Amino acid sequence: MAKKESQTKSFILRVDAATMNAIEAWAADEFRSTNGQLQWIITEALRKAHRLPKKQRNENETTEQ
C-alpha cells in the first residue's frame, strides 16, 4: 500500500527563549499546542496580508463565521 503524501511540511525554527516563552504562554491561554499556535499565527499573518492561496482563504473565511 502506497503511503499518502502529507498535507503538512516540517521544518526547523529557531526562536529566542523570550519569544518562545511568550508563544507557549499564549498557546496555553488559548488551549492550543505550541505548534498549533505557531500555525495559527502564521495563517493569520498570511490572511491579513492577502497571501493565502485562494482555496485556503475561502476555507478560513467560512470557519470564522
Coordinates of C-alpha atoms in Angstrom, one line a residue:
M1 CA 0.0 0.0 0.0
A2 CA 1.4 3.4 -1.0
K3 CA 1.9 6.0 1.7
K4 CA -0.3 9.1 1.3
E5 CA 1.5 12.4 0.8
S6 CA 1.3 14.6 3.9
Q7 CA -0.5 17.9 3.6
T8 CA 1.9 19.5 6.1
K9 CA 5.6 20.1 5.9
S10 CA 8.1 20.0 8.8
F11 CA 10.9 22.5 9.2
I12 CA 13.2 23.7 12.0
L13 CA 12.5 27.1 13.5
R14 CA 15.0 28.9 15.8
V15 CA 13.4 31.3 18.2
D16 CA 14.9 33.1 21.1
A17 CA 13.9 32.0 24.6
A18 CA 11.8 35.1 25.5
T19 CA 9.8 34.8 22.2
M20 CA 9.3 31.1 22.7
N21 CA 8.1 31.6 26.3
A22 CA 5.6 34.2 25.1
I23 CA 4.3 31.8 22.3
E24 CA 4.0 29.0 24.8
A25 CA 2.0 31.2 27.3
W26 CA -0.2 32.5 24.5
A27 CA -0.9 28.9 23.3
A28 CA -1.7 27.8 26.9
D29 CA -4.1 30.8 27.2
E30 CA -6.0 29.7 24.1
F31 CA -5.8 25.9 24.9
R32 CA -3.6 25.2 21.8
S33 CA -0.4 23.3 21.5
T34 CA 2.7 25.5 20.8
N35 CA 2.8 24.1 17.3
G36 CA -0.9 24.8 16.8
Q37 CA -0.4 28.4 18.0
L38 CA 2.5 28.9 15.6
Q39 CA 0.4 27.6 12.7
W40 CA -2.4 29.9 13.7
I41 CA -0.1 32.9 14.0
I42 CA 1.4 32.2 10.5
T43 CA -2.0 31.6 8.9
E44 CA -3.4 34.8 10.4
A45 CA -0.4 36.9 9.2
L46 CA -0.8 35.4 5.7
R47 CA -4.6 36.0 5.6
K48 CA -4.2 39.6 6.7
A49 CA -1.5 40.2 4.0
H50 CA -3.8 38.5 1.4
R51 CA -1.0 35.9 0.8
L52 CA -3.0 32.8 1.4
P53 CA -3.9 30.7 -1.7
K54 CA -7.5 31.4 -2.7
K55 CA -8.8 28.0 -1.7
Q56 CA -7.4 28.2 1.8
R57 CA -8.5 31.8 2.2
N58 CA -12.1 30.8 1.4
E59 CA -12.0 27.9 3.9
N60 CA -10.7 30.2 6.6
E61 CA -13.4 32.8 6.0
T62 CA -16.1 30.1 6.2
T63 CA -14.8 28.7 9.6
E64 CA -14.5 32.2 11.1
Q65 CA -18.2 33.0 10.8

